[in-house]
Amino acid sequence: MNGALTVATSGRVLRQVRTDRRTIALIIVVPCVLLGLLAWIYDGTPVFDAIGPALLGVFPMVVMFIVTSVSTLRERQSGTLERLLTTPMGKGDFMMGYAAAFGALSTVQALIATGFAVWVCGLDVAGPLWLLVVVAVFDAVLGTALGLLASGFARTEFQAVQFMPAFLLPQFLLCGLLVPRDQMPTVLEWVSNVLPLSYAVDAMKEIAGNPDPVTAVLGDLGIVAAFIAGALALASLTLSRRSA
Amino acid sequence: MMNNSGPAVVVSGLQVVRGKHRVIPGIDLEIPGGQVVGLLGPSGSGKSTLMRCIVGVQIIESGTVTVLGHPAGSPVLRDRVGYVTQSPSVYADLSVRDNVAYFGRAIGLRGAELREAVDRTLAEVDLVTYAEQLVQDLSGGQESRVSLAAALVGRPSLLVLDEPTVGLDPVLRRDLWDLFRHLADRGHSLVVSSHVMDEATRCDRLVLLREGRVLADLTPAELLQRTGAVDADAAFLALIDAETARSGGRSTS
């Protein structure tokens, strides 16, 4: 690993994103629109305060998963990845470059979405607002790491996009948003225990309901960080310098 | 100055299998340093596969490939070997300058040194006026020059170029071959594949491949002399005919 190569890669990824203004607009605007819709649907009930924070964590993960899996698939197909790996650029520099670039992008997304949810939609959480942003950024980096991993199994961009429901929807169903995890059938609860989104949503639920959530949130974020590390380690196995 | 005392590439007993095909059934070859070596042969003759072996991205069945004294693909070679694939491998959604600068950073150039290297390289591939354009807005020939620039920017000791002049106009082709000559004169080693036989005369040495074997390894003068042909195209055909006659009237696949 080489810090300068990581910075060079994240700078390059951000420059690429910058040329695609419509993608930037979608990344920023879509979560706000969906949060606004949700607040409107549950107008006059306490539901939005309960699930709004969790969704603030789900959006960045989904968006970054798709963006990362498609862009790394392009790198594999265009030959730029193979070419980069013939230079001193390491797999770690490449992956951390992506994680840092999309982490930065998701920080902007999280700040705007959180601000919109709180000041426009009237989201009321017990814990500190900055912690919402921190958890959202962790979720975004998790999405990037899972996207890097998933792109290793995709041969076409169609497949890469289909991996979103395949990788993420089961996690969404089991993360405790629809039914609290401890009320699920035992087997499903076990499954939800080994899925990263469950811990991301647990952290957001702590912030929603607990006035002093930092300790509990740090525990959940530790688990999310371990999943990020695991996904990146597995993803690095799919980035091989040599191919047949 | 480069160290051009030893051979740039030594290939020994190389065999490569892709899918079910033995695309390289056996190659032994020595590529001298400080020269422009042309890798010629029809489509499917194993030129690209051999180049992939030299840069160390090809999984090989058996044999060894030694580049600048190290096994192909070794970490020590990564800022000394430049590789340009046949289809341009650059970022379509970045400007020409950003592409070249990124690959310059990848091999460790920074600051003023990087800026000078990028400016020099853009001039060499004649893309100065397009520097700020996105690659996706360029023509195919311009895009392949961006890909070439991304390898030239680091001034590698060994440049491996897979059909770098395809789709370029004659003036630009001549200019690029002049550049290759200039680099070789300064001690760089170049391996350039082509199926345009006319370009053979611009090389110091020619390696003719057919069906994953070395048909001939000689200088352009020797090629014309040995075959008695008037140009490289005819010489290549004469060699193939001779080979076919030797192997009993039919070629093996």
Tab-separated table of C-alpha atoms in Angstrom:
chain	number	residue	atom	x	y	z
A	1	MET	CA	0.000	0.000	0.000
A	2	ASN	CA	1.168	3.447	-0.934
A	3	GLY	CA	-0.716	6.538	0.248
A	4	ALA	CA	0.177	8.612	-2.815
A	5	LEU	CA	-1.164	5.965	-5.212
A	6	THR	CA	-4.381	5.711	-3.184
A	7	VAL	CA	-4.822	9.490	-3.342
A	8	ALA	CA	-4.046	9.493	-7.091
A	9	THR	CA	-6.706	6.834	-7.654
A	10	SER	CA	-9.415	8.507	-5.572
A	11	GLY	CA	-8.664	11.812	-7.306
A	12	ARG	CA	-9.032	10.115	-10.662
A	13	VAL	CA	-12.321	8.423	-9.664
A	14	LEU	CA	-13.753	11.732	-8.418
A	15	ARG	CA	-12.679	13.469	-11.648
A	16	GLN	CA	-14.552	10.804	-13.600
A	17	VAL	CA	-17.673	11.293	-11.485
A	18	ARG	CA	-17.411	15.054	-11.955
A	19	THR	CA	-17.809	14.724	-15.719
A	20	ASP	CA	-21.127	12.922	-15.155
A	21	ARG	CA	-23.297	15.677	-13.693
A	22	ARG	CA	-26.511	13.691	-13.957
A	23	THR	CA	-25.129	10.909	-11.752
A	24	ILE	CA	-24.086	13.471	-9.148
A	25	ALA	CA	-27.566	14.987	-9.216
A	26	LEU	CA	-29.160	11.556	-8.818
A	27	ILE	CA	-26.879	10.673	-5.915
A	28	ILE	CA	-27.763	13.894	-4.085
A	29	VAL	CA	-31.410	14.400	-5.009
A	30	VAL	CA	-32.917	10.887	-5.015
A	31	PRO	CA	-32.400	10.170	-1.272
A	32	CYS	CA	-33.965	13.535	-0.415
A	33	VAL	CA	-36.985	12.890	-2.626
A	34	LEU	CA	-37.491	9.410	-1.147
A	35	LEU	CA	-37.123	10.675	2.414
A	36	GLY	CA	-39.608	13.448	1.665
A	37	LEU	CA	-42.043	10.923	0.213
A	38	LEU	CA	-41.691	8.704	3.260
A	39	ALA	CA	-42.255	11.613	5.655
A	40	TRP	CA	-45.361	12.553	3.697
A	41	ILE	CA	-46.754	8.984	3.697
A	42	TYR	CA	-46.369	8.741	7.471
A	43	ASP	CA	-47.441	12.340	8.114
A	44	GLY	CA	-48.897	12.703	11.617
A	45	THR	CA	-47.541	9.350	12.887
A	46	PRO	CA	-44.314	8.550	14.774
A	47	VAL	CA	-43.209	6.025	12.103
A	48	PHE	CA	-40.944	8.403	10.163
A	49	ASP	CA	-38.906	9.202	13.292
A	50	ALA	CA	-38.416	5.451	13.823
A	51	ILE	CA	-37.413	4.331	10.327
A	52	GLY	CA	-36.097	7.578	8.781
A	53	PRO	CA	-32.617	7.232	10.320
A	54	ALA	CA	-32.343	3.608	9.165
A	55	LEU	CA	-33.148	4.651	5.605
A	56	LEU	CA	-30.516	7.394	5.845
A	57	GLY	CA	-28.126	4.476	6.247
A	58	VAL	CA	-29.586	2.265	3.522
A	59	PHE	CA	-29.530	4.828	0.669
A	60	PRO	CA	-25.777	5.478	0.597
A	61	MET	CA	-25.056	1.764	0.743
A	62	VAL	CA	-27.339	0.962	-2.213
A	63	VAL	CA	-26.146	3.890	-4.323
A	64	MET	CA	-22.440	3.274	-3.721
A	65	PHE	CA	-22.859	-0.455	-4.331
A	66	ILE	CA	-24.282	0.167	-7.794
A	67	VAL	CA	-21.862	2.952	-8.728
A	68	THR	CA	-18.844	0.948	-7.578
A	69	SER	CA	-19.805	-2.383	-9.117
A	70	VAL	CA	-20.508	-0.815	-12.504
A	71	SER	CA	-17.381	1.350	-12.549
A	72	THR	CA	-15.016	-1.441	-11.494
A	73	LEU	CA	-16.621	-3.771	-14.006
A	74	ARG	CA	-15.845	-1.147	-16.651
A	75	GLU	CA	-12.235	-1.081	-15.484
A	76	ARG	CA	-12.028	-4.833	-15.884
A	77	GLN	CA	-13.605	-4.781	-19.336
A	78	SER	CA	-11.779	-1.767	-20.763
A	79	GLY	CA	-8.383	-3.179	-19.765
A	80	THR	CA	-7.535	-0.209	-17.539
A	81	LEU	CA	-7.442	-2.445	-14.463
A	82	GLU	CA	-5.072	-4.939	-16.096
A	83	ARG	CA	-2.920	-2.061	-17.253
A	84	LEU	CA	-2.849	-0.428	-13.812
A	85	LEU	CA	-1.783	-3.714	-12.233
A	86	THR	CA	1.274	-3.798	-14.524
A	87	THR	CA	2.363	-0.515	-12.875
A	88	PRO	CA	3.477	-0.096	-9.241
A	89	MET	CA	-0.227	0.455	-8.394
A	90	GLY	CA	-1.248	-2.256	-5.916
A	91	LYS	CA	-4.627	-3.893	-5.461
A	92	GLY	CA	-4.875	-2.205	-2.057
A	93	ASP	CA	-4.161	1.229	-3.566
A	94	PHE	CA	-6.805	0.610	-6.195
A	95	MET	CA	-9.488	-0.529	-3.750
A	96	MET	CA	-8.742	2.073	-1.080
A	97	GLY	CA	-8.762	4.723	-3.791
A	98	TYR	CA	-12.299	3.742	-4.693
A	99	ALA	CA	-13.360	3.485	-1.045
A	100	ALA	CA	-11.936	6.955	-0.272
A	101	ALA	CA	-13.478	8.586	-3.359
A	102	PHE	CA	-16.943	7.196	-2.778
A	103	GLY	CA	-16.562	7.744	0.973
A	104	ALA	CA	-16.020	11.454	0.224
A	105	LEU	CA	-18.951	11.546	-2.185
A	106	SER	CA	-21.193	9.822	0.341
A	107	THR	CA	-20.200	12.303	3.041
A	108	VAL	CA	-21.690	15.050	0.882
A	109	GLN	CA	-24.735	12.879	0.215
A	110	ALA	CA	-25.181	12.070	3.919
A	111	LEU	CA	-24.839	15.724	5.001
A	112	ILE	CA	-27.460	16.872	2.520
A	113	ALA	CA	-29.860	13.950	3.098
A	114	THR	CA	-29.585	14.303	6.890
A	115	GLY	CA	-30.090	18.051	6.716
A	116	PHE	CA	-33.100	17.582	4.458
A	117	ALA	CA	-34.602	14.883	6.715
A	118	VAL	CA	-34.165	16.969	9.872
A	119	TRP	CA	-34.918	20.516	8.761
A	120	VAL	CA	-37.350	19.954	5.907
A	121	CYS	CA	-39.083	16.696	6.840
A	122	GLY	CA	-38.939	17.317	10.585
A	123	LEU	CA	-37.068	14.124	11.530
A	124	ASP	CA	-36.598	14.025	15.290
A	125	VAL	CA	-33.872	11.760	16.729
A	126	ALA	CA	-32.827	11.292	20.348
A	127	GLY	CA	-29.080	11.020	19.663
A	128	PRO	CA	-26.665	13.506	18.053
A	129	LEU	CA	-27.132	14.370	14.360
A	130	TRP	CA	-23.416	14.143	13.483
A	131	LEU	CA	-23.515	10.487	14.425
A	132	LEU	CA	-26.170	9.916	11.737
A	133	VAL	CA	-23.715	11.250	9.176
A	134	VAL	CA	-20.861	9.105	10.508
A	135	VAL	CA	-22.944	5.930	10.301
A	136	ALA	CA	-24.168	6.867	6.812
A	137	VAL	CA	-20.561	7.221	5.602
A	138	PHE	CA	-19.669	3.808	7.071
A	139	ASP	CA	-22.674	2.364	5.220
A	140	ALA	CA	-21.527	3.992	1.978
A	141	VAL	CA	-18.033	2.524	2.316
A	142	LEU	CA	-19.654	-0.848	3.052
A	143	GLY	CA	-21.624	-0.477	-0.181
A	144	THR	CA	-18.407	0.346	-2.055
A	145	ALA	CA	-16.608	-2.675	-0.596
A	146	LEU	CA	-19.498	-5.008	-1.447
A	147	GLY	CA	-19.665	-3.470	-4.932
A	148	LEU	CA	-15.960	-4.145	-5.509
A	149	LEU	CA	-16.549	-7.733	-4.457
A	150	ALA	CA	-19.699	-8.185	-6.557
A	151	SER	CA	-18.065	-6.776	-9.692
A	152	GLY	CA	-15.644	-9.697	-9.582
A	153	PHE	CA	-18.552	-12.041	-10.291
A	154	ALA	CA	-20.208	-9.977	-13.017
A	155	ARG	CA	-19.367	-10.440	-16.678
A	156	THR	CA	-21.695	-7.742	-18.029
A	157	GLU	CA	-23.107	-4.471	-16.766
A	158	PHE	CA	-26.579	-6.061	-16.743
A	159	GLN	CA	-25.311	-8.669	-14.306
A	160	ALA	CA	-23.614	-6.021	-12.179
A	161	VAL	CA	-26.890	-4.122	-11.789
A	162	GLN	CA	-28.775	-7.371	-11.030
A	163	PHE	CA	-26.369	-8.025	-8.172
A	164	MET	CA	-27.996	-5.124	-6.336
A	165	PRO	CA	-31.228	-7.070	-5.603
A	166	ALA	CA	-29.208	-10.273	-5.175
A	167	PHE	CA	-26.704	-8.868	-2.650
A	168	LEU	CA	-28.717	-6.104	-1.001
A	169	LEU	CA	-32.455	-6.899	-1.019
A	170	PRO	CA	-32.135	-9.951	1.269
A	171	GLN	CA	-30.145	-7.777	3.676
A	172	PHE	CA	-32.833	-5.116	3.489
A	173	LEU	CA	-35.605	-7.653	4.220
A	174	LEU	CA	-33.705	-9.097	7.183
A	175	CYS	CA	-32.137	-5.968	8.680
A	176	GLY	CA	-34.946	-5.354	11.146
A	177	LEU	CA	-36.723	-2.530	9.350
A	178	LEU	CA	-39.777	-4.598	8.368
A	179	VAL	CA	-39.872	-6.863	11.416
A	180	PRO	CA	-37.598	-6.380	14.458
A	181	ARG	CA	-34.835	-8.957	14.201
A	182	ASP	CA	-35.597	-10.569	17.603
A	183	GLN	CA	-39.191	-11.238	16.479
A	184	MET	CA	-38.186	-13.120	13.307
A	185	PRO	CA	-38.182	-16.918	13.006
A	186	THR	CA	-35.017	-18.124	14.753
A	187	VAL	CA	-33.252	-19.230	11.579
A	188	LEU	CA	-33.847	-15.861	9.937
A	189	GLU	CA	-32.604	-14.081	13.018
A	190	TRP	CA	-29.382	-16.107	12.810
A	191	VAL	CA	-29.046	-15.192	9.166
A	192	SER	CA	-29.635	-11.522	9.939
A	193	ASN	CA	-26.870	-11.755	12.561
A	194	VAL	CA	-24.292	-12.440	9.874
A	195	LEU	CA	-25.407	-9.704	7.458
A	196	PRO	CA	-23.687	-6.300	7.679
A	197	LEU	CA	-26.743	-4.140	6.981
A	198	SER	CA	-28.352	-5.455	10.206
A	199	TYR	CA	-25.643	-3.729	12.245
A	200	ALA	CA	-25.825	-0.548	10.194
A	201	VAL	CA	-29.570	-0.359	10.861
A	202	ASP	CA	-29.083	-1.258	14.555
A	203	ALA	CA	-26.719	1.709	14.838
A	204	MET	CA	-29.231	4.052	13.207
A	205	LYS	CA	-32.021	2.756	15.489
A	206	GLU	CA	-29.848	3.486	18.518
A	207	ILE	CA	-29.407	7.066	17.348
A	208	ALA	CA	-33.169	7.353	16.761
A	209	GLY	CA	-34.203	6.196	20.209
A	210	ASN	CA	-31.255	6.522	22.601
A	211	PRO	CA	-30.162	9.992	23.847
A	212	ASP	CA	-26.650	8.680	24.571
A	213	PRO	CA	-26.016	6.128	21.826
A	214	VAL	CA	-22.263	6.564	21.222
A	215	THR	CA	-21.099	3.362	22.963
A	216	ALA	CA	-23.708	1.151	21.331
A	217	VAL	CA	-23.132	2.755	17.929
A	218	LEU	CA	-19.358	2.262	18.173
A	219	GLY	CA	-19.938	-1.449	18.769
A	220	ASP	CA	-22.144	-1.706	15.683
A	221	LEU	CA	-19.723	0.343	13.588
A	222	GLY	CA	-16.886	-1.970	14.662
A	223	ILE	CA	-18.820	-4.881	13.217
A	224	VAL	CA	-19.588	-2.944	10.010
A	225	ALA	CA	-15.873	-2.074	9.727
A	226	ALA	CA	-15.001	-5.766	10.050
A	227	PHE	CA	-17.402	-6.567	7.210
A	228	ILE	CA	-15.803	-3.807	5.111
A	229	ALA	CA	-12.347	-5.268	5.736
A	230	GLY	CA	-13.597	-8.777	4.935
A	231	ALA	CA	-15.304	-7.676	1.702
A	232	LEU	CA	-12.179	-5.794	0.569
A	233	ALA	CA	-9.988	-8.799	1.365
A	234	LEU	CA	-12.252	-11.087	-0.681
A	235	ALA	CA	-12.481	-8.490	-3.451
A	236	SER	CA	-8.689	-8.320	-3.685
A	237	LEU	CA	-8.726	-12.032	-4.550
A	238	THR	CA	-10.839	-11.203	-7.621
A	239	LEU	CA	-8.282	-8.609	-8.795
A	240	SER	CA	-5.572	-10.791	-10.266
A	241	ARG	CA	-2.543	-9.525	-12.101
A	242	ARG	CA	-2.514	-12.564	-14.334
A	243	SER	CA	-5.324	-14.065	-16.368
A	244	ALA	CA	-5.690	-16.869	-18.878
B	1	MET	CA	21.344	6.334	-20.021
B	2	MET	CA	19.667	2.945	-20.026
B	3	ASN	CA	21.539	-0.217	-19.406
B	4	ASN	CA	21.315	-1.950	-22.752
B	5	SER	CA	24.116	-4.429	-22.323
B	6	GLY	CA	21.994	-7.529	-21.754
B	7	PRO	CA	18.987	-8.773	-23.691
B	8	ALA	CA	15.701	-7.013	-22.951
B	9	VAL	CA	13.661	-10.211	-23.002
B	10	VAL	CA	14.600	-13.883	-22.899
B	11	VAL	CA	11.813	-16.377	-23.592
B	12	SER	CA	12.564	-20.017	-23.012
B	13	GLY	CA	10.325	-23.038	-23.564
B	14	LEU	CA	7.217	-20.876	-23.380
B	15	GLN	CA	3.868	-22.645	-23.713
B	16	VAL	CA	0.468	-20.982	-23.308
B	17	VAL	CA	-2.953	-22.601	-23.306
B	18	ARG	CA	-6.088	-20.492	-23.625
B	19	GLY	CA	-9.325	-22.406	-23.250
B	20	LYS	CA	-8.700	-25.632	-25.119
B	21	HIS	CA	-6.256	-24.118	-27.573
B	22	ARG	CA	-2.517	-24.321	-27.225
B	23	VAL	CA	-2.017	-20.804	-28.574
B	24	ILE	CA	1.733	-20.923	-28.000
B	25	PRO	CA	3.014	-24.498	-28.407
B	26	GLY	CA	6.609	-23.496	-27.765
B	27	ILE	CA	8.681	-20.339	-28.151
B	28	ASP	CA	12.360	-19.726	-27.494
B	29	LEU	CA	13.390	-16.179	-28.246
B	30	GLU	CA	15.884	-13.521	-27.261
B	31	ILE	CA	14.999	-9.855	-27.781
B	32	PRO	CA	18.079	-7.586	-27.696
B	33	GLY	CA	18.063	-4.375	-25.658
B	34	GLY	CA	18.118	-0.890	-27.147
B	35	GLN	CA	16.431	-1.926	-30.376
B	36	VAL	CA	13.044	-1.697	-32.045
B	37	VAL	CA	11.928	-5.280	-32.489
B	38	GLY	CA	8.917	-5.899	-34.688
B	39	LEU	CA	6.605	-8.756	-33.842
B	40	LEU	CA	4.907	-9.659	-37.089
B	41	GLY	CA	2.389	-12.234	-38.066
B	42	PRO	CA	-1.189	-12.716	-39.125
B	43	SER	CA	-4.101	-12.292	-36.749
B	44	GLY	CA	-4.173	-15.227	-34.314
B	45	SER	CA	-0.447	-15.947	-34.616
B	46	GLY	CA	0.131	-15.344	-30.903
B	47	LYS	CA	1.582	-11.810	-31.028
B	48	SER	CA	-0.708	-10.405	-28.340
B	49	THR	CA	-0.354	-13.495	-26.160
B	50	LEU	CA	3.443	-13.314	-26.336
B	51	MET	CA	3.288	-9.619	-25.397
B	52	ARG	CA	1.001	-10.412	-22.462
B	53	CYS	CA	3.600	-12.960	-21.320
B	54	ILE	CA	6.346	-10.335	-21.532
B	55	VAL	CA	4.449	-7.851	-19.356
B	56	GLY	CA	3.481	-10.665	-16.998
B	57	VAL	CA	-0.306	-10.610	-17.197
B	58	GLN	CA	-0.675	-13.952	-18.973
B	59	ILE	CA	-0.991	-17.226	-17.080
B	60	ILE	CA	1.533	-19.515	-18.741
B	61	GLU	CA	1.512	-23.290	-18.987
B	62	SER	CA	5.279	-23.767	-18.800
B	63	GLY	CA	8.561	-22.094	-19.603
B	64	THR	CA	10.138	-18.859	-18.422
B	65	VAL	CA	10.060	-15.251	-19.554
B	66	THR	CA	12.865	-13.041	-18.238
B	67	VAL	CA	12.572	-9.287	-18.680
B	68	LEU	CA	15.539	-6.966	-17.992
B	69	GLY	CA	17.038	-9.766	-15.903
B	70	HIS	CA	13.945	-10.424	-13.784
B	71	PRO	CA	11.017	-12.847	-14.137
B	72	ALA	CA	8.238	-11.198	-16.174
B	73	GLY	CA	5.724	-9.420	-13.954
B	74	SER	CA	8.106	-8.977	-10.986
B	75	PRO	CA	7.378	-5.966	-8.776
B	76	VAL	CA	10.788	-4.441	-9.662
B	77	LEU	CA	9.711	-4.281	-13.314
B	78	ARG	CA	6.492	-2.376	-12.754
B	79	ASP	CA	7.904	1.093	-13.346
B	80	ARG	CA	10.333	-0.124	-16.029
B	81	VAL	CA	7.939	-1.827	-18.450
B	82	GLY	CA	5.237	0.065	-20.343
B	83	TYR	CA	2.413	-1.834	-21.992
B	84	VAL	CA	-0.128	-0.665	-24.554
B	85	THR	CA	-2.921	-3.088	-25.341
B	86	GLN	CA	-4.412	-3.444	-28.796
B	87	SER	CA	-7.741	-1.873	-27.857
B	88	PRO	CA	-7.144	1.436	-26.077
B	89	SER	CA	-7.258	1.038	-22.303
B	90	VAL	CA	-7.850	4.540	-20.968
B	91	TYR	CA	-10.700	6.268	-19.150
B	92	ALA	CA	-13.302	7.559	-21.627
B	93	ASP	CA	-14.800	9.937	-19.060
B	94	LEU	CA	-11.516	11.679	-18.259
B	95	SER	CA	-9.704	14.330	-20.273
B	96	VAL	CA	-6.631	13.375	-22.293
B	97	ARG	CA	-4.370	15.202	-19.846
B	98	ASP	CA	-5.992	13.624	-16.765
B	99	ASN	CA	-5.552	10.156	-18.260
B	100	VAL	CA	-1.862	10.631	-19.007
B	101	ALA	CA	-1.263	12.310	-15.641
B	102	TYR	CA	-2.942	9.463	-13.753
B	103	PHE	CA	-0.782	6.815	-15.397
B	104	GLY	CA	2.216	9.071	-14.737
B	105	ARG	CA	1.313	9.175	-11.047
B	106	ALA	CA	0.861	5.401	-11.046
B	107	ILE	CA	4.541	4.951	-11.892
B	108	GLY	CA	5.601	7.541	-9.320
B	109	LEU	CA	5.929	10.882	-11.154
B	110	ARG	CA	4.962	13.924	-9.067
B	111	GLY	CA	4.779	17.714	-9.233
B	112	ALA	CA	6.815	19.577	-11.855
B	113	GLU	CA	8.385	16.359	-13.113
B	114	LEU	CA	4.925	14.948	-13.784
B	115	ARG	CA	3.743	18.115	-15.564
B	116	GLU	CA	6.807	18.145	-17.805
B	117	ALA	CA	6.441	14.459	-18.599
B	118	VAL	CA	2.762	14.908	-19.473
B	119	ASP	CA	3.420	17.938	-21.702
B	120	ARG	CA	6.312	16.185	-23.464
B	121	THR	CA	4.239	13.047	-24.030
B	122	LEU	CA	1.204	14.928	-25.357
B	123	ALA	CA	3.502	16.624	-27.871
B	124	GLU	CA	5.027	13.277	-28.877
B	125	VAL	CA	1.647	11.751	-29.720
B	126	ASP	CA	0.413	15.034	-31.248
B	127	LEU	CA	-2.500	15.569	-28.863
B	128	VAL	CA	-1.589	18.953	-27.380
B	129	THR	CA	-4.625	20.670	-28.908
B	130	TYR	CA	-6.909	17.960	-27.521
B	131	ALA	CA	-5.393	17.879	-24.022
B	132	GLU	CA	-8.503	19.121	-22.227
B	133	GLN	CA	-11.034	17.077	-24.222
B	134	LEU	CA	-12.718	13.998	-22.796
B	135	VAL	CA	-11.453	10.812	-24.421
B	136	GLN	CA	-15.026	9.781	-25.257
B	137	ASP	CA	-15.223	12.775	-27.622
B	138	LEU	CA	-12.139	11.730	-29.615
B	139	SER	CA	-11.798	9.597	-32.735
B	140	GLY	CA	-10.557	6.015	-32.543
B	141	GLY	CA	-7.065	6.920	-33.725
B	142	GLN	CA	-6.804	9.730	-31.194
B	143	GLU	CA	-7.984	7.417	-28.430
B	144	SER	CA	-5.277	4.873	-29.255
B	145	ARG	CA	-2.712	7.686	-29.078
B	146	VAL	CA	-3.940	8.547	-25.576
B	147	SER	CA	-3.390	4.899	-24.680
B	148	LEU	CA	0.131	5.091	-26.116
B	149	ALA	CA	0.811	8.333	-24.227
B	150	ALA	CA	-0.207	6.652	-20.966
B	151	ALA	CA	2.677	4.196	-21.454
B	152	LEU	CA	5.211	6.711	-22.823
B	153	VAL	CA	4.768	9.157	-19.951
B	154	GLY	CA	6.922	7.066	-17.621
B	155	ARG	CA	9.759	6.581	-20.147
B	156	PRO	CA	9.961	2.839	-19.385
B	157	SER	CA	13.121	0.867	-20.200
B	158	LEU	CA	11.010	-1.611	-22.158
B	159	LEU	CA	7.948	-0.600	-24.144
B	160	VAL	CA	5.580	-3.325	-25.288
B	161	LEU	CA	3.214	-1.936	-27.913
B	162	ASP	CA	0.447	-4.058	-29.389
B	163	GLU	CA	-0.433	-2.659	-32.834
B	164	PRO	CA	0.071	0.989	-31.853
B	165	THR	CA	-0.353	2.389	-35.374
B	166	VAL	CA	-3.673	0.800	-36.354
B	167	GLY	CA	-6.075	3.346	-37.806
B	168	LEU	CA	-3.547	6.181	-37.935
B	169	ASP	CA	-2.851	8.287	-40.982
B	170	PRO	CA	0.506	7.845	-42.778
B	171	VAL	CA	2.018	11.081	-41.443
B	172	LEU	CA	1.286	10.188	-37.854
B	173	ARG	CA	2.503	6.631	-38.394
B	174	ARG	CA	5.791	7.937	-39.710
B	175	ASP	CA	6.086	10.332	-36.751
B	176	LEU	CA	5.431	7.543	-34.253
B	177	TRP	CA	8.022	5.287	-35.865
B	178	ASP	CA	10.471	8.204	-35.714
B	179	LEU	CA	9.675	8.459	-32.017
B	180	PHE	CA	10.229	4.716	-31.529
B	181	ARG	CA	13.589	5.076	-33.311
B	182	HIS	CA	14.496	8.056	-31.114
B	183	LEU	CA	13.653	6.082	-27.959
B	184	ALA	CA	15.712	3.091	-29.095
B	185	ASP	CA	18.656	5.383	-29.884
B	186	ARG	CA	18.508	6.584	-26.302
B	187	GLY	CA	18.732	3.010	-24.999
B	188	HIS	CA	15.080	2.056	-24.578
B	189	SER	CA	13.973	-1.343	-25.833
B	190	LEU	CA	10.786	-1.619	-27.845
B	191	VAL	CA	8.688	-4.586	-28.871
B	192	VAL	CA	6.114	-3.458	-31.418
B	193	SER	CA	3.573	-5.764	-32.984
B	194	SER	CA	2.065	-5.070	-36.348
B	195	HIS	CA	0.368	-6.841	-39.156
B	196	VAL	CA	1.288	-4.041	-41.529
B	197	MET	CA	4.344	-5.557	-43.174
B	198	ASP	CA	5.450	-2.167	-44.511
B	199	GLU	CA	6.362	-1.193	-40.984
B	200	ALA	CA	8.831	-4.072	-40.839
B	201	THR	CA	11.481	-1.997	-42.554
B	202	ARG	CA	11.423	0.503	-39.689
B	203	CYS	CA	12.515	-2.178	-37.191
B	204	ASP	CA	16.045	-3.211	-36.223
B	205	ARG	CA	14.964	-6.787	-35.961
B	206	LEU	CA	11.943	-8.841	-36.924
B	207	VAL	CA	10.312	-11.789	-35.234
B	208	LEU	CA	7.823	-13.490	-37.511
B	209	LEU	CA	5.212	-15.548	-35.706
B	210	ARG	CA	2.820	-18.067	-37.124
B	211	GLU	CA	0.482	-20.295	-35.126
B	212	GLY	CA	2.341	-19.589	-31.916
B	213	ARG	CA	5.801	-20.456	-33.244
B	214	VAL	CA	8.739	-18.343	-34.340
B	215	LEU	CA	8.933	-18.610	-38.112
B	216	ALA	CA	11.934	-16.340	-38.410
B	217	ASP	CA	14.043	-14.063	-36.214
B	218	LEU	CA	16.256	-11.808	-38.329
B	219	THR	CA	16.965	-8.283	-39.544
B	220	PRO	CA	14.812	-6.710	-42.285
B	221	ALA	CA	17.769	-6.928	-44.709
B	222	GLU	CA	18.234	-10.620	-43.954
B	223	LEU	CA	14.528	-11.227	-44.508
B	224	LEU	CA	14.600	-9.752	-48.007
B	225	GLN	CA	17.912	-11.411	-48.789
B	226	ARG	CA	16.884	-14.864	-47.603
B	227	THR	CA	13.576	-14.890	-49.460
B	228	GLY	CA	14.628	-12.879	-52.478
B	229	ALA	CA	11.369	-10.968	-52.150
B	230	VAL	CA	10.991	-7.290	-52.977
B	231	ASP	CA	8.987	-6.276	-49.942
B	232	ALA	CA	8.164	-7.538	-46.488
B	233	ASP	CA	4.710	-8.794	-47.420
B	234	ALA	CA	6.068	-11.001	-50.189
B	235	ALA	CA	8.922	-12.138	-47.963
B	236	PHE	CA	6.504	-13.231	-45.282
B	237	LEU	CA	4.438	-15.198	-47.802
B	238	ALA	CA	7.602	-16.821	-49.149
B	239	LEU	CA	8.578	-17.918	-45.640
B	240	ILE	CA	5.125	-19.367	-44.996
B	241	ASP	CA	5.182	-21.242	-48.298
B	242	ALA	CA	8.605	-22.657	-47.495
B	243	GLU	CA	7.428	-23.702	-44.042
B	244	THR	CA	4.281	-25.319	-45.438
B	245	ALA	CA	6.288	-27.226	-48.023
B	246	ARG	CA	8.637	-28.471	-45.285
B	247	SER	CA	5.815	-29.727	-43.080
B	248	GLY	CA	4.426	-31.912	-45.862
B	249	GLY	CA	2.129	-29.631	-47.741
B	250	ARG	CA	-0.244	-28.843	-44.926
B	251	SER	CA	-0.048	-26.655	-41.900
B	252	THR	CA	-0.782	-28.020	-38.446
B	253	SER	CA	-3.185	-26.188	-36.187
